[in-house]
Short mmCIF file of C-alpha atoms and ligand atoms in Angstrom, two decimals:
data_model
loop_
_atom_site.label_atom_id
_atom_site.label_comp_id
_atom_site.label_asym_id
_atom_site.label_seq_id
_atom_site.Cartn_x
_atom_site.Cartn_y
_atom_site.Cartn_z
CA UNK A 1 8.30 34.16 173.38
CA UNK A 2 10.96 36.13 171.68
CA UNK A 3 11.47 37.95 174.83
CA UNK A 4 12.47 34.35 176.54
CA UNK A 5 14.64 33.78 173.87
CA UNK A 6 16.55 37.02 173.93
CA UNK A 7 16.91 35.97 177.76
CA UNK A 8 18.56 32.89 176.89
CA UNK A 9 20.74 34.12 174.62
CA UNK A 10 22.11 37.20 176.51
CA UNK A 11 22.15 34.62 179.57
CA UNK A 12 24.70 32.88 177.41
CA UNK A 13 26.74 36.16 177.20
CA UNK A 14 27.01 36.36 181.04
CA UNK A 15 27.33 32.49 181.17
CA UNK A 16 30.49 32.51 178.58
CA UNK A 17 31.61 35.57 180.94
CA UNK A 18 31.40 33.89 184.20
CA UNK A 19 32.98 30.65 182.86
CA UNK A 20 35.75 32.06 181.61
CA UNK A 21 36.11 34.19 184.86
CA UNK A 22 35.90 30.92 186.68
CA UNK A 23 32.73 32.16 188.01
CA UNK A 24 31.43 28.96 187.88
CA UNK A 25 28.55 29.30 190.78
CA UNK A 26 27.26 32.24 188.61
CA UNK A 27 27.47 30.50 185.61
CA UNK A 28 25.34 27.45 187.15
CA UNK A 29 23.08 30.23 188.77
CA UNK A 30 22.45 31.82 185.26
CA UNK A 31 22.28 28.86 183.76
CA UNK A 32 19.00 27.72 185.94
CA UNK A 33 21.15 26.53 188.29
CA UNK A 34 19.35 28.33 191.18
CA UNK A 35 21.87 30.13 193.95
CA UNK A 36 25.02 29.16 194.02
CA UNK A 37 24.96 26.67 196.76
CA UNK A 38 26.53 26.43 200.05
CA UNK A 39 30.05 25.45 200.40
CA UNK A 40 28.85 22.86 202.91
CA UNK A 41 27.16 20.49 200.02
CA UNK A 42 28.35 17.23 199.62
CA UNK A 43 29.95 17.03 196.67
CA UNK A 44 28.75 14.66 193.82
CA UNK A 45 30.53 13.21 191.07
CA UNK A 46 30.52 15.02 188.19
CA UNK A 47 29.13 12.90 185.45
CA UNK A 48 30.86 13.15 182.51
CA UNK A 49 30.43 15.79 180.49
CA UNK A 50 27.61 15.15 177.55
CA UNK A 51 27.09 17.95 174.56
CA UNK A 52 23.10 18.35 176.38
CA UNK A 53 24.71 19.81 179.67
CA UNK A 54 27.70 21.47 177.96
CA UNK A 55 25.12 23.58 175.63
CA UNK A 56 22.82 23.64 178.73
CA UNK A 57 25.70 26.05 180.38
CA UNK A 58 25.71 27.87 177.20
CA UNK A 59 21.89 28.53 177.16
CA UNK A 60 22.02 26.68 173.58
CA UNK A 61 19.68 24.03 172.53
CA UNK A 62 21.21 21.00 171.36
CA UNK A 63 19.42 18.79 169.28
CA UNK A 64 19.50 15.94 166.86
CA UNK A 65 16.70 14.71 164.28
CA UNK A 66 15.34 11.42 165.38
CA UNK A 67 14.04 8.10 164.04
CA UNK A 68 11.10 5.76 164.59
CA UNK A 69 11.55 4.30 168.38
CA UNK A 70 12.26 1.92 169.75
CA UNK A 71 15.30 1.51 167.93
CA UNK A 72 18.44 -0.41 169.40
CA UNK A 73 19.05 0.69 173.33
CA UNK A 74 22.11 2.56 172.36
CA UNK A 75 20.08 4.84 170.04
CA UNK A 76 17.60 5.76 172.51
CA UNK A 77 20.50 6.05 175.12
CA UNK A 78 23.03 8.25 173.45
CA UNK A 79 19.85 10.28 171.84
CA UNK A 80 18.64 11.01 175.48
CA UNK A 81 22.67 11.78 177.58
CA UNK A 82 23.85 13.78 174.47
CA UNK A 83 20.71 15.93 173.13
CA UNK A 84 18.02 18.50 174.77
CA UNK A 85 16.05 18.67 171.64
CA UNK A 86 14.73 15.82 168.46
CA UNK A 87 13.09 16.87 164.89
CA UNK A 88 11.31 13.93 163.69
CA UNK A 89 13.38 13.18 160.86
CA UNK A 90 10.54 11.70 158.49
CA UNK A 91 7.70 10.75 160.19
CA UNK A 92 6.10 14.15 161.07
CA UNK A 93 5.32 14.54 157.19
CA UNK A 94 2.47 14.84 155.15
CA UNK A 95 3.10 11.41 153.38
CA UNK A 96 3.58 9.55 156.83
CA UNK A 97 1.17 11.82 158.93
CA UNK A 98 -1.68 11.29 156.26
CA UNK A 99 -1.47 8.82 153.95
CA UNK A 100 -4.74 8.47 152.56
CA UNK A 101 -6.69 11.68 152.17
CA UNK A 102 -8.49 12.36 155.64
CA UNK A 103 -6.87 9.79 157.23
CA UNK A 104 -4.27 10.65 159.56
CA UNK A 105 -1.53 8.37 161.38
CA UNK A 106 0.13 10.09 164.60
CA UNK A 107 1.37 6.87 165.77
CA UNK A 108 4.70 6.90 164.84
CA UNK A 109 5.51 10.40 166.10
CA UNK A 110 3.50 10.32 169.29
CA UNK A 111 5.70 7.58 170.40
CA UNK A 112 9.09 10.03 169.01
CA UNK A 113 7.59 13.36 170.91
CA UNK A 114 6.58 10.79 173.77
CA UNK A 115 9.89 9.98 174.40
CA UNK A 116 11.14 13.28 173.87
CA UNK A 117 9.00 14.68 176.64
CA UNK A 118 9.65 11.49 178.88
CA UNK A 119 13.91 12.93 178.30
CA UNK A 120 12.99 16.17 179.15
CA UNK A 121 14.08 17.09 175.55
CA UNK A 122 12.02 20.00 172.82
CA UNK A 123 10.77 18.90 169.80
CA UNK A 124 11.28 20.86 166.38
CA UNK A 125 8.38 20.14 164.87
CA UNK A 126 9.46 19.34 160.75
CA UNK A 127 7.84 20.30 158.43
CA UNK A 128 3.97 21.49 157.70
CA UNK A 129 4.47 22.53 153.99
CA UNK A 130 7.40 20.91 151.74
CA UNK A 131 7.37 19.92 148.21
CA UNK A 132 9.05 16.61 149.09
CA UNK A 133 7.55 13.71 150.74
CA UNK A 134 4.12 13.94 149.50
CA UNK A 135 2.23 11.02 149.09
CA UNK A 136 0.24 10.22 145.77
CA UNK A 137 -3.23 11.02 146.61
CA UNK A 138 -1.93 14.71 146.80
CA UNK A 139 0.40 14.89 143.83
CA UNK A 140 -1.51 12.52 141.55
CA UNK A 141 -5.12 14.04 142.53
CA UNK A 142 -5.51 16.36 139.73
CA UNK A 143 -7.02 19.08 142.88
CA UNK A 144 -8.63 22.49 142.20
CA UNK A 145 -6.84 25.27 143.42
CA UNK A 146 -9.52 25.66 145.86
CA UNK A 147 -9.08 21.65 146.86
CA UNK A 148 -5.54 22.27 147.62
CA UNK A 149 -5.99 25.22 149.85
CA UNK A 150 -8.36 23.24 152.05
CA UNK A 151 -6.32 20.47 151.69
CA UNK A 152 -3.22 22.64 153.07
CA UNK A 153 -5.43 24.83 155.85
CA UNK A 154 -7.14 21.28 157.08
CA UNK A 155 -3.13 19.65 156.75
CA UNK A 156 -1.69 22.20 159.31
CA UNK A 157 -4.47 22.94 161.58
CA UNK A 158 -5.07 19.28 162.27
CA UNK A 159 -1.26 18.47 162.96
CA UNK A 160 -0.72 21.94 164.69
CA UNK A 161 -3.44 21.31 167.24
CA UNK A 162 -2.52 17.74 167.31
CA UNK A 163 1.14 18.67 168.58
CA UNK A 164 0.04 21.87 170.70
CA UNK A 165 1.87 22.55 173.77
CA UNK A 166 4.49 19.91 172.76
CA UNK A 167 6.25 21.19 170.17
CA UNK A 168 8.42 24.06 170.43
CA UNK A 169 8.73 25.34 167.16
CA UNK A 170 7.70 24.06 163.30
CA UNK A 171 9.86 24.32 160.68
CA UNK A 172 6.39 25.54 158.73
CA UNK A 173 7.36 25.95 155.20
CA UNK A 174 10.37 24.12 153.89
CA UNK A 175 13.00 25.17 151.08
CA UNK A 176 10.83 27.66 149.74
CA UNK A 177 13.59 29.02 147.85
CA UNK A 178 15.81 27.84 144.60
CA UNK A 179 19.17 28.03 144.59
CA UNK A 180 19.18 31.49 141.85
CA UNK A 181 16.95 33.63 144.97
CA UNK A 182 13.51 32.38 142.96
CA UNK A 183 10.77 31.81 144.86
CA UNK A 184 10.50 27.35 144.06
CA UNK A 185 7.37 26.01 142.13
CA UNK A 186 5.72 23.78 143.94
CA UNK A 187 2.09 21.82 143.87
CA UNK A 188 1.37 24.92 146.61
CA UNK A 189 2.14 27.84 144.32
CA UNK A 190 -0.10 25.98 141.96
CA UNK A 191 -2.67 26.12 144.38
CA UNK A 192 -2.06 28.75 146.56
CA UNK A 193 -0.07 30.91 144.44
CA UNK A 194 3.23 32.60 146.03
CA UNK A 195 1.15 34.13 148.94
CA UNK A 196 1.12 30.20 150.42
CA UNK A 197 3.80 31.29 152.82
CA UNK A 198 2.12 33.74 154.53
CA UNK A 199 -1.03 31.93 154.78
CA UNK A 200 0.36 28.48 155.61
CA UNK A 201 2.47 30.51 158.63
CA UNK A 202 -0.95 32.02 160.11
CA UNK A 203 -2.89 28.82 159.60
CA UNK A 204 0.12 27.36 161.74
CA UNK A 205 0.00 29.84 164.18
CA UNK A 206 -3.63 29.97 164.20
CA UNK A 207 -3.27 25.65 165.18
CA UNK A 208 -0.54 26.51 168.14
CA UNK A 209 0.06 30.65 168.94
CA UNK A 210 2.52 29.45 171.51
CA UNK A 211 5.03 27.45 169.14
CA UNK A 212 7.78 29.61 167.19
CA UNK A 213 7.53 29.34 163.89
CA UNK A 214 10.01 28.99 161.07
CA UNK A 215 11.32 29.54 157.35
CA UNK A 216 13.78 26.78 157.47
CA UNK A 217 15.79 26.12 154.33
CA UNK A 218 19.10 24.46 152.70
CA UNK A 219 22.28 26.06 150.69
CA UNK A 220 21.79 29.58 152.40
CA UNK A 221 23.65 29.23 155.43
CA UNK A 222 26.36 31.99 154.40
CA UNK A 223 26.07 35.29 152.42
CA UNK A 224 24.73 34.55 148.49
CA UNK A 225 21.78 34.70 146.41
CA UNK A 226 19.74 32.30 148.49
CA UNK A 227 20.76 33.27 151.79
CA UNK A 228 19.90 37.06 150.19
CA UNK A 229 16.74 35.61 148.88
CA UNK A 230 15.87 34.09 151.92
CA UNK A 231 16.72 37.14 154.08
CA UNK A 232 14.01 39.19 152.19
CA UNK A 233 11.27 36.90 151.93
CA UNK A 234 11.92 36.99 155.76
CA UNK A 235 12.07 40.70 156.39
CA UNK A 236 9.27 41.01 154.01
CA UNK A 237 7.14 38.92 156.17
CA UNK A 238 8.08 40.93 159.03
CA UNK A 239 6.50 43.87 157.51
CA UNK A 240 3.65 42.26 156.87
CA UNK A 241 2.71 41.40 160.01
CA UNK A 242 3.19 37.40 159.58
CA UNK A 243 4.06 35.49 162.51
CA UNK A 244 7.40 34.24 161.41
CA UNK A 245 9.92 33.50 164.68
CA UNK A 246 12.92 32.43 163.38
CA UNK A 247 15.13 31.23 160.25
CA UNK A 248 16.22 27.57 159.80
CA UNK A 249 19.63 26.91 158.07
CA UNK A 250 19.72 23.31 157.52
CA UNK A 251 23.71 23.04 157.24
CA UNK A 252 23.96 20.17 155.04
CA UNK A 253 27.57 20.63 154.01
CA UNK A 254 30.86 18.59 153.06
CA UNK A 255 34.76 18.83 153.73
CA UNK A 256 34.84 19.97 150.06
CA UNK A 257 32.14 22.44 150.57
CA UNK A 258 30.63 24.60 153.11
CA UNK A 259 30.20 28.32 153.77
CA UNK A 260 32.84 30.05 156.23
CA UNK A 261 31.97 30.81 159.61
CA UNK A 262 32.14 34.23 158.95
CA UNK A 263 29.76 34.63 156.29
CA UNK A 264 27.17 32.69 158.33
CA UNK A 265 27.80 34.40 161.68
CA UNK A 266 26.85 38.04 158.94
CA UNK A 267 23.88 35.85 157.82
CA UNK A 268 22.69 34.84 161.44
CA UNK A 269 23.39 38.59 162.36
CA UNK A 270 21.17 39.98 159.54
CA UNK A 271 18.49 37.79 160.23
CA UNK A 272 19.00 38.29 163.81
CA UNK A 273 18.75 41.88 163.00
CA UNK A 274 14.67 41.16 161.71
CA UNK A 275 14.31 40.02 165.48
CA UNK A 276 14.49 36.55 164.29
CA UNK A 277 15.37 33.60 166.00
CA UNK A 278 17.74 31.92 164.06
CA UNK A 279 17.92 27.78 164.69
CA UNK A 280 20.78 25.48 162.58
CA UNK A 281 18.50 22.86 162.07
CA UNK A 282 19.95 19.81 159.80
CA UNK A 283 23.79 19.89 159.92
CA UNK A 284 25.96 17.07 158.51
CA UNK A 285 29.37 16.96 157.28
CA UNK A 286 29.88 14.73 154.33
CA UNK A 287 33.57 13.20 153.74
CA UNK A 288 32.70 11.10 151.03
CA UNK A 289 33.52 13.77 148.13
CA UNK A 290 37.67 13.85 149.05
CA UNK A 291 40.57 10.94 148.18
CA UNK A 292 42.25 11.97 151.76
CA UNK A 293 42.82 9.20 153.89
CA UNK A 294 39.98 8.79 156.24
CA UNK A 295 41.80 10.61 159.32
CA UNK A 296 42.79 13.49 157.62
CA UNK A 297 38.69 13.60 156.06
CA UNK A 298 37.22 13.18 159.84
CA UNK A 299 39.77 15.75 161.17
CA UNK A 300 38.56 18.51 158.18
CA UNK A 301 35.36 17.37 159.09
CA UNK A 302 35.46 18.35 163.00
CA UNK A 303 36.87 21.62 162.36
CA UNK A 304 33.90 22.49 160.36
CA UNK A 305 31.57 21.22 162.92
CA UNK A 306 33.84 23.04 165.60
CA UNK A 307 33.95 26.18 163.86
CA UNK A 308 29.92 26.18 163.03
CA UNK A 309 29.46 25.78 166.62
CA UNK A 310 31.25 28.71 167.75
CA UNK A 311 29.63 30.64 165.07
CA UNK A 312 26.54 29.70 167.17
CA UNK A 313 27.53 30.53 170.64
CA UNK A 314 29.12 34.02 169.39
CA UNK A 315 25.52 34.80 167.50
CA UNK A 316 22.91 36.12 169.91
CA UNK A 317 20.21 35.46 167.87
CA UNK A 318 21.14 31.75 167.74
CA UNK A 319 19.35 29.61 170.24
CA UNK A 320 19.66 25.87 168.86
CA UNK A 321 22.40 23.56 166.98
CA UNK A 322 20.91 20.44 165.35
CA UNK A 323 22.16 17.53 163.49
CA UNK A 324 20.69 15.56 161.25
CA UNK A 325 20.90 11.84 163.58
CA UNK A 326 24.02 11.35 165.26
CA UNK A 327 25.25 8.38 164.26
CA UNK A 328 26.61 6.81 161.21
CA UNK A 329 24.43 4.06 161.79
CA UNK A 330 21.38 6.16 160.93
CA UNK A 331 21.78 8.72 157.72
CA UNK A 332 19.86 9.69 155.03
CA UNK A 333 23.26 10.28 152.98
CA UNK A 334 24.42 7.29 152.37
CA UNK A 335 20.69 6.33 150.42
CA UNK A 336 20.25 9.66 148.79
CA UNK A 337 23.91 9.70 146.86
CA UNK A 338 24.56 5.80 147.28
CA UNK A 339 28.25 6.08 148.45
CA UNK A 340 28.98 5.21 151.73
CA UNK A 341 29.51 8.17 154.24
CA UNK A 342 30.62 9.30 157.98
CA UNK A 343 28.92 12.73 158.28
CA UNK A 344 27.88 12.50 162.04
CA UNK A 345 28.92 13.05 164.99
CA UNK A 346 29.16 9.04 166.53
CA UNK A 347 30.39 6.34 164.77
CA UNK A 348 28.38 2.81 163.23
CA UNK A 349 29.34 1.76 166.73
CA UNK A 350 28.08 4.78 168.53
CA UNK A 351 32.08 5.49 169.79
CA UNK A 352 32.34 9.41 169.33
CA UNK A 353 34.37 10.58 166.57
CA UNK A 354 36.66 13.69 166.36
CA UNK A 355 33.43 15.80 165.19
CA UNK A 356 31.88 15.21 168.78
CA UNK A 357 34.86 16.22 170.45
CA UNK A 358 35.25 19.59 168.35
CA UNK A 359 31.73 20.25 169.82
CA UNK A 360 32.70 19.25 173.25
CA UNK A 361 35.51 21.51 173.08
CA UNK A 362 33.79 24.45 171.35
CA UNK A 363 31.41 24.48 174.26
CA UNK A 364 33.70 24.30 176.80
CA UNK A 365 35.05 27.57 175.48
CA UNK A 366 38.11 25.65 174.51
O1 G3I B 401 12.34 2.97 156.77
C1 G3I B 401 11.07 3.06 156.12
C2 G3I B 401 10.64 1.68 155.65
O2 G3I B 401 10.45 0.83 156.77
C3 G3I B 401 9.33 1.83 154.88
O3 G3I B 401 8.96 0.57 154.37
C4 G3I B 401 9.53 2.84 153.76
C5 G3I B 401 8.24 3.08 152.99
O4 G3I B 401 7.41 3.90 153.76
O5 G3I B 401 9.92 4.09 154.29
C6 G3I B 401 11.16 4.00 154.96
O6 G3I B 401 11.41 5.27 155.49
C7 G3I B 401 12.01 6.18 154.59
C8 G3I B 401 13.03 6.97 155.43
O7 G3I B 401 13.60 8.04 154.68
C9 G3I B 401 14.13 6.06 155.94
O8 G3I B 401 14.87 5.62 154.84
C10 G3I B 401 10.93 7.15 154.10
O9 G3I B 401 10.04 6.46 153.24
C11 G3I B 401 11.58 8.29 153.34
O10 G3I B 401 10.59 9.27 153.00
C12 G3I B 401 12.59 8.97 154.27
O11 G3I B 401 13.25 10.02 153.56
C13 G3I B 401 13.50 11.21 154.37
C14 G3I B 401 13.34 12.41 153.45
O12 G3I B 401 13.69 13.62 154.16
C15 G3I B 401 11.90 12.56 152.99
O13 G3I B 401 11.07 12.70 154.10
C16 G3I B 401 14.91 11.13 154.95
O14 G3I B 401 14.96 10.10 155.93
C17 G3I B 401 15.26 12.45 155.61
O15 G3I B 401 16.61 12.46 156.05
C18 G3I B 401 15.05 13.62 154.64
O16 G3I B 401 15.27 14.79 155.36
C19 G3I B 401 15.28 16.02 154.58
C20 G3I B 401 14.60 17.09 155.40
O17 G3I B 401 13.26 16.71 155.71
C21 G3I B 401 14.64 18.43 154.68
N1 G3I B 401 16.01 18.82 154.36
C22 G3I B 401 16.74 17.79 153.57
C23 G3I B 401 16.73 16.46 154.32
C24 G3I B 401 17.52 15.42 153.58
O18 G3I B 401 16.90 15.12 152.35
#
């Protein structure tokens, strides 16, 4: 698996190389293009260029987190043209995936991974063990220790082998770590103690051996406590022997605050440097915390975007770039801090904003 990965990403290398040596046959032969073809083909109109094929001729994964479907035609459209992979942005949760103890409800995301494998698209399979979104039979239950580790092992080998063979990787545990490096209490310390990690990442792998599996987490996307925190819990794991693939940085940031490029591109190295796969798994740009005027907010906003992207191209270890939705339409931000917001890449109207083109340009090589 890893050995696939390290494939596609030194594939990108010789991709970048041969596109900017306007080696383009190469570049479409390395990029699963097959031989460069004949002169003599017909040529066909070149459609125009989407952010899936762009990052398709970078070897990256492109992705987007997704919501219920059928949605408006638009959605499913511009989810489809403009993204080769979808996390399930709620749905594939403990409270939605089993809402009564037992009882499980797949509904919902069969008909998200469904589509995803009718678009020829991965799915990031989020999240087996969280503290959030747990629904009340859990938290209010007053479970044993021992009730809440069968509760956990039943949890992810049901959904694991539910999803086998179509997901691609699981964000398995999710923001494990506080802010100050501390390892978070949760209801699964209680029960587990702090060894849940390990277990809950061979119960997962145990439930699919072929997906990658991931420590995926927020506010330690450049070089700090948490991102220091995170880094040893991962190499730790390493050394034990636990089947941990790769490193989630969720990239929730804002045009007043987010780490610089550099300092993740030496955080994607280091964990890189574990053997890691390292995916960014949840980004969004808020503009809501700034009295600029709305042009100047969107334009600070596509730089970041623009400069996180390269940051992902340049870093080997690096394989996928997800947002969290696409359009304005859909975002958890607005809700969660009740201001209104623009963090994504599309507008309300689905028009693409000067975030999408940053993208478009960063993986052009611009
Ligand atoms: O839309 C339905 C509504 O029809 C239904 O009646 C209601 C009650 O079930 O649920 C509504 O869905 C809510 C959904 O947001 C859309 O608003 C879910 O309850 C609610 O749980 C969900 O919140 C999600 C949250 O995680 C908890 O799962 C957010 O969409 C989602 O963006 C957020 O994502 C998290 C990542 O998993 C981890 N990283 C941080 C990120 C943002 O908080």
């Amino acid at each position: 698996m890893l050995g696939d990965l390290r494939k596609r990403a030194s594939r990108r290398r010789l991709l970048a190389g041969a596109a900017s040596l306007g080696l383009g046959a190469l570049a479409t032969a390395c990029a699963g293009g097959g031989p460069p073809s004949t002169p003599a083909a017909k040529p066909t109109p070149t459609p125009e260029p989407s952010l899936r094929g762009l990052a398709q001729a970078r070897g990256l994964k492109i992705g987007s987190a997704a919501l219920p479907l059928p949605r408006e035609p638009l959605y499913q459209e511009t989810l489809a043209r403009e993204f080769s992979m979808l996390t399930p942005e709620y749905t594939m949760k403990l409270d939605h995936l089993q809402p009564a103890q037992g009882r499980y409800e797949f509904d919902q995301t069969d008909a998200i991974v469904d589509f995803a494998r009718r678009e020829a698209m991965d799915v990031r399979g989020h999240t087996l063990v969280w503290h959030g979104a747990l629904p009340d039979w859990l938290v209010d239950g007053g479970h044993t220790t021992g009730e809440l580790r069968s509760i956990l092992r039943d949890y992810i080998l049901t959904v694991g082998k539910h999803y086998r063979g179509k997901v691609v990787a699981w964000d398995v545990v999710n923001e494990a770590i506080r802010g100050d490096g501390r390892l978070r209490d949760t209801i699964w310390t209680a029960g587990l103690g702090p060894g849940y990690v390990d277990v809950a990442f061979r119960w997962a792998h145990e439930a699919d051996p072929d997906a990658m599996l991931f420590l995926n987490d927020y506010g330690g996307e450049g070089m700090g406590p948490k991102s220091d925190a995170v880094y040893s819990l991962a190499k730790e794991m390493v050394e034990r022997g636990v089947p941990l693939h790769g490193a989630g940085l969720q990239m929730h940031v804002s045009i007043a605050r987010s780490p610089s490029p550099e300092d993740v591109a030496s955080n994607i190295g280091r964990l890189g440097g574990l053997g890691l796969e390292v995916h960014i798994t949840e980004m969004d740009v808020r503009v809501q915390d700034s009295t600029l005027p709305m042009d100047e907010r969107l334009a600070a906003q596509a730089r970041i975007y623009g400069d996180m992207m390269r940051v992902a191209l340049d870093a080997e270890a690096c394989t996928a770039f997800v947002t969290w939705g696409f359009t304005d339409r859909h975002s958890w931000i607005p809700d969660f801090t009740g201001n209104p917001d623009a963090a994504l890449l599309f507008d309300e109207a689905y028009r693409p904003k000067p975030a999408y083109r940053a993208l478009v340009e960063a993986l052009s090589g611009a």
